[in-house]
Coordinates of C-alpha atoms in Angstrom, one line a residue:
Chain A
K1 CA -2.1 16.4 25.0
Q2 CA -4.6 19.3 25.4
E3 CA -5.0 21.4 22.2
V4 CA -6.8 24.7 22.2
T5 CA -8.1 26.2 19.0
Q6 CA -9.5 29.7 18.5
I7 CA -11.5 30.6 15.4
P8 CA -11.3 32.9 13.6
A9 CA -7.7 34.0 14.0
A10 CA -8.6 37.5 13.1
L11 CA -11.8 39.5 12.5
S12 CA -12.9 43.1 11.9
V13 CA -16.4 44.3 12.9
P14 CA -18.1 47.7 12.7
E15 CA -18.6 49.5 16.0
G16 CA -21.9 48.5 17.7
E17 CA -22.0 45.0 16.4
N18 CA -21.8 42.0 18.8
L19 CA -18.6 40.0 18.8
V20 CA -18.6 36.2 19.0
L21 CA -15.3 34.5 19.6
N22 CA -15.0 30.7 19.7
C23 CA -12.6 28.4 21.5
S24 CA -12.5 24.6 21.4
F25 CA -10.4 22.2 23.3
T26 CA -9.7 18.5 22.8
D27 CA -9.7 17.1 26.4
S28 CA -12.9 17.8 28.3
A29 CA -11.2 17.0 31.7
I30 CA -10.5 20.7 32.6
Y31 CA -10.7 22.4 35.9
N32 CA -11.6 25.8 34.6
L33 CA -11.4 28.0 31.5
Q34 CA -10.2 31.6 31.4
W35 CA -10.6 34.3 28.8
F36 CA -7.9 37.0 28.6
R37 CA -7.3 40.2 26.6
Q38 CA -3.9 41.2 25.3
D39 CA -3.1 44.6 23.9
P40 CA 0.0 44.9 21.6
G41 CA 3.2 44.5 23.6
K42 CA 1.4 44.1 26.9
G43 CA 0.7 41.4 29.4
L44 CA -2.6 39.5 29.7
T45 CA -5.6 40.9 31.4
S46 CA -8.0 38.4 32.9
L47 CA -11.6 38.9 31.6
L48 CA -13.6 36.0 32.8
L49 CA -13.0 32.7 34.6
I50 CA -15.5 29.8 34.3
Q51 CA -15.1 26.9 36.7
S52 CA -15.7 23.4 35.2
S53 CA -19.0 23.1 37.1
Q54 CA -20.4 26.4 35.6
R55 CA -22.1 27.0 32.3
E56 CA -21.4 30.7 31.9
Q57 CA -20.0 33.9 33.5
T58 CA -20.9 37.5 32.8
S59 CA -19.1 40.8 33.4
G60 CA -20.6 43.9 32.0
R61 CA -20.8 43.6 28.2
L62 CA -18.9 40.3 28.3
N63 CA -20.5 36.9 28.5
A64 CA -18.6 33.6 28.3
S65 CA -20.3 30.2 28.0
L66 CA -18.7 26.8 28.6
D67 CA -19.8 23.4 27.2
K68 CA -17.4 21.0 28.7
S69 CA -18.8 17.8 27.1
S70 CA -18.4 19.2 23.6
G71 CA -15.1 21.0 24.4
R72 CA -16.3 24.5 23.5
S73 CA -16.4 28.0 24.9
T74 CA -17.8 31.2 23.4
L75 CA -17.0 34.7 24.4
Y76 CA -19.7 37.3 23.5
I77 CA -19.0 41.0 23.6
A78 CA -22.1 43.1 23.2
A79 CA -22.2 46.4 21.4
S80 CA -18.5 46.4 20.4
Q81 CA -16.5 49.6 20.8
P82 CA -13.1 50.6 19.2
G83 CA -11.6 50.2 22.7
D84 CA -12.4 46.4 22.4
S85 CA -9.8 46.1 19.7
A86 CA -7.2 43.6 21.0
T87 CA -6.3 39.9 20.9
Y88 CA -8.5 37.7 23.0
L89 CA -7.0 34.5 24.4
C90 CA -8.7 31.4 25.7
A91 CA -6.9 29.1 28.1
V92 CA -7.9 25.9 29.8
S93 CA -6.6 24.6 33.1
L94 CA -4.7 21.3 32.8
G95 CA -5.6 20.4 36.3
G96 CA -2.7 19.8 38.6
N97 CA -1.4 23.2 39.8
N98 CA -3.6 25.1 37.5
R99 CA -1.2 25.0 34.5
L100 CA -2.8 26.7 31.5
A101 CA -2.9 25.6 27.8
F102 CA -3.6 28.6 25.5
G103 CA -5.1 29.0 22.1
K104 CA -3.3 31.3 19.6
G105 CA -6.0 34.0 20.1
N106 CA -8.6 36.0 18.1
Q107 CA -7.3 39.3 16.9
V108 CA -10.2 41.7 16.9
V109 CA -10.4 45.1 15.2
V110 CA -13.5 47.2 15.9
I111 CA -14.0 49.8 13.1
P112 CA -15.4 53.2 14.2
Chain B
S1 CA -4.6 44.1 46.4
Q2 CA -2.2 41.9 44.6
T3 CA 0.3 43.1 42.0
I4 CA 2.9 41.4 40.0
H5 CA 6.1 43.0 38.7
Q6 CA 8.6 41.9 36.0
W7 CA 11.9 43.4 35.1
P8 CA 13.5 44.3 32.9
A9 CA 10.7 45.4 30.5
T10 CA 12.9 45.0 27.5
L11 CA 16.3 43.3 27.0
V12 CA 18.6 42.9 24.0
Q13 CA 21.3 40.3 24.5
P14 CA 24.0 38.7 22.3
V15 CA 23.9 35.0 21.6
G16 CA 25.9 33.1 24.2
S17 CA 25.4 35.7 27.0
P18 CA 23.6 34.8 30.3
L19 CA 20.1 35.8 31.2
S20 CA 18.3 36.6 34.4
L21 CA 14.6 37.8 34.4
E22 CA 12.9 38.5 37.7
C23 CA 9.3 38.3 38.7
T24 CA 7.9 39.3 42.1
V25 CA 4.3 39.2 43.5
E26 CA 2.9 41.5 46.2
G27 CA -0.1 41.2 48.4
T28 CA -0.4 37.4 48.6
S29 CA 1.3 34.4 50.1
N30 CA 2.1 30.9 48.9
P31 CA 1.1 31.6 45.3
N32 CA 1.7 29.2 42.4
L33 CA 4.1 30.9 40.0
Y34 CA 4.5 30.4 36.3
W35 CA 6.8 31.4 33.4
Y36 CA 5.4 31.5 29.9
R37 CA 6.9 32.4 26.6
Q38 CA 5.1 34.0 23.7
A39 CA 7.1 33.7 20.4
A40 CA 6.2 35.4 17.2
G41 CA 3.4 33.5 15.5
R42 CA 3.0 31.0 18.3
G43 CA 0.7 30.8 21.3
L44 CA 1.8 31.1 24.9
Q45 CA 3.9 28.2 26.0
L46 CA 4.3 27.2 29.7
L47 CA 7.9 26.9 30.5
F48 CA 8.1 26.4 34.3
Y49 CA 5.8 26.5 37.3
S50 CA 6.4 26.5 41.0
V51 CA 4.2 25.6 44.0
G52 CA 6.6 26.7 46.7
I53 CA 10.1 27.8 47.5
G54 CA 12.7 25.7 45.8
Q55 CA 10.1 23.7 44.0
I56 CA 10.4 24.0 40.2
S57 CA 8.7 21.9 37.5
S58 CA 9.8 22.2 33.9
E59 CA 7.2 21.7 31.1
V60 CA 9.5 21.9 28.1
P61 CA 13.1 20.8 27.8
Q62 CA 15.1 23.8 26.8
N63 CA 18.0 26.1 27.3
L64 CA 16.4 27.9 30.3
S65 CA 16.1 27.2 34.0
A66 CA 14.0 28.7 36.8
S67 CA 14.4 29.3 40.5
R68 CA 12.3 30.4 43.4
P69 CA 14.5 31.7 46.2
Q70 CA 11.7 33.4 48.1
D71 CA 7.9 32.8 48.4
R72 CA 7.0 35.6 46.0
Q73 CA 10.0 35.7 43.8
F74 CA 10.5 33.7 40.6
I75 CA 13.6 33.9 38.4
L76 CA 14.2 32.7 34.9
S77 CA 17.8 32.2 33.8
S78 CA 20.0 30.9 31.1
K79 CA 23.8 30.4 31.0
K80 CA 24.1 30.9 27.3
L81 CA 21.3 32.4 25.2
L82 CA 20.3 31.1 21.8
L83 CA 18.6 33.0 19.0
S84 CA 15.5 30.8 19.5
D85 CA 15.2 32.2 23.1
S86 CA 13.9 35.5 21.7
G87 CA 10.3 36.2 22.7
F88 CA 8.0 37.8 25.2
Y89 CA 8.3 36.3 28.6
L90 CA 5.4 36.5 31.0
C91 CA 5.2 35.6 34.6
A92 CA 1.9 34.7 36.3
W93 CA 0.5 33.8 39.7
T94 CA -2.5 32.0 41.0
R95 CA -4.0 30.5 44.2
D96 CA -5.5 27.0 43.8
F97 CA -7.7 26.7 40.8
Y98 CA -8.8 30.3 40.6
E99 CA -7.9 33.1 38.2
Q100 CA -4.4 33.4 36.9
F101 CA -2.9 36.9 36.8
F102 CA -0.1 38.0 34.5
G103 CA 2.7 40.5 34.8
P104 CA 3.5 43.1 32.2
G105 CA 6.1 40.9 30.5
T106 CA 9.7 41.2 29.3
R107 CA 10.6 41.5 25.6
L108 CA 13.8 39.6 25.0
T109 CA 15.7 39.9 21.7
V110 CA 18.7 37.7 21.2
L111 CA 21.0 39.0 18.4

């Protein structure tokens, strides 16, 4: 059974610092990995998708890396802003029909 | 562009009452559709997924059922709600192995 772990569960950083969020998964046979953002009481917003053949993806201040063999992904958010405060979720595709297994998330607070 | 809708946004139901949550997707065809539940203190759990009309796969045995009467419509149901059915229900869609997109969710409270 695929297990996804996100560490730390919660963190606070001052505005302007870079954020580093970690995700690990137990079964390296994934089709893709997706990072999401969730604001309180809201649905999930897709941030980045990394296919299994890729090593990283970038979008603006966001960069996500994938090391399939070691079962790890890292989301970097450069120059954090208070608007980056949210919960960030990592999910791996279980293959058939793109079912996703999620971690419990990193709850981030960026302090102005 | 594609959009996904869920309703209702919030729902408060007594134990033992029936449930029907609806999800519809616009702007795409033949999507894979998913129901997830997010309970307090727990991660998102996949409940059901569907690859086509009338095709439903259940991930976790439970008190709920799902149906897909039309290509872009996915319904989550229960005949009798339990307290443990409370949570935030999210519908999602995808094509093949690409990005999965989520709806705004339904907050269900069972009293």
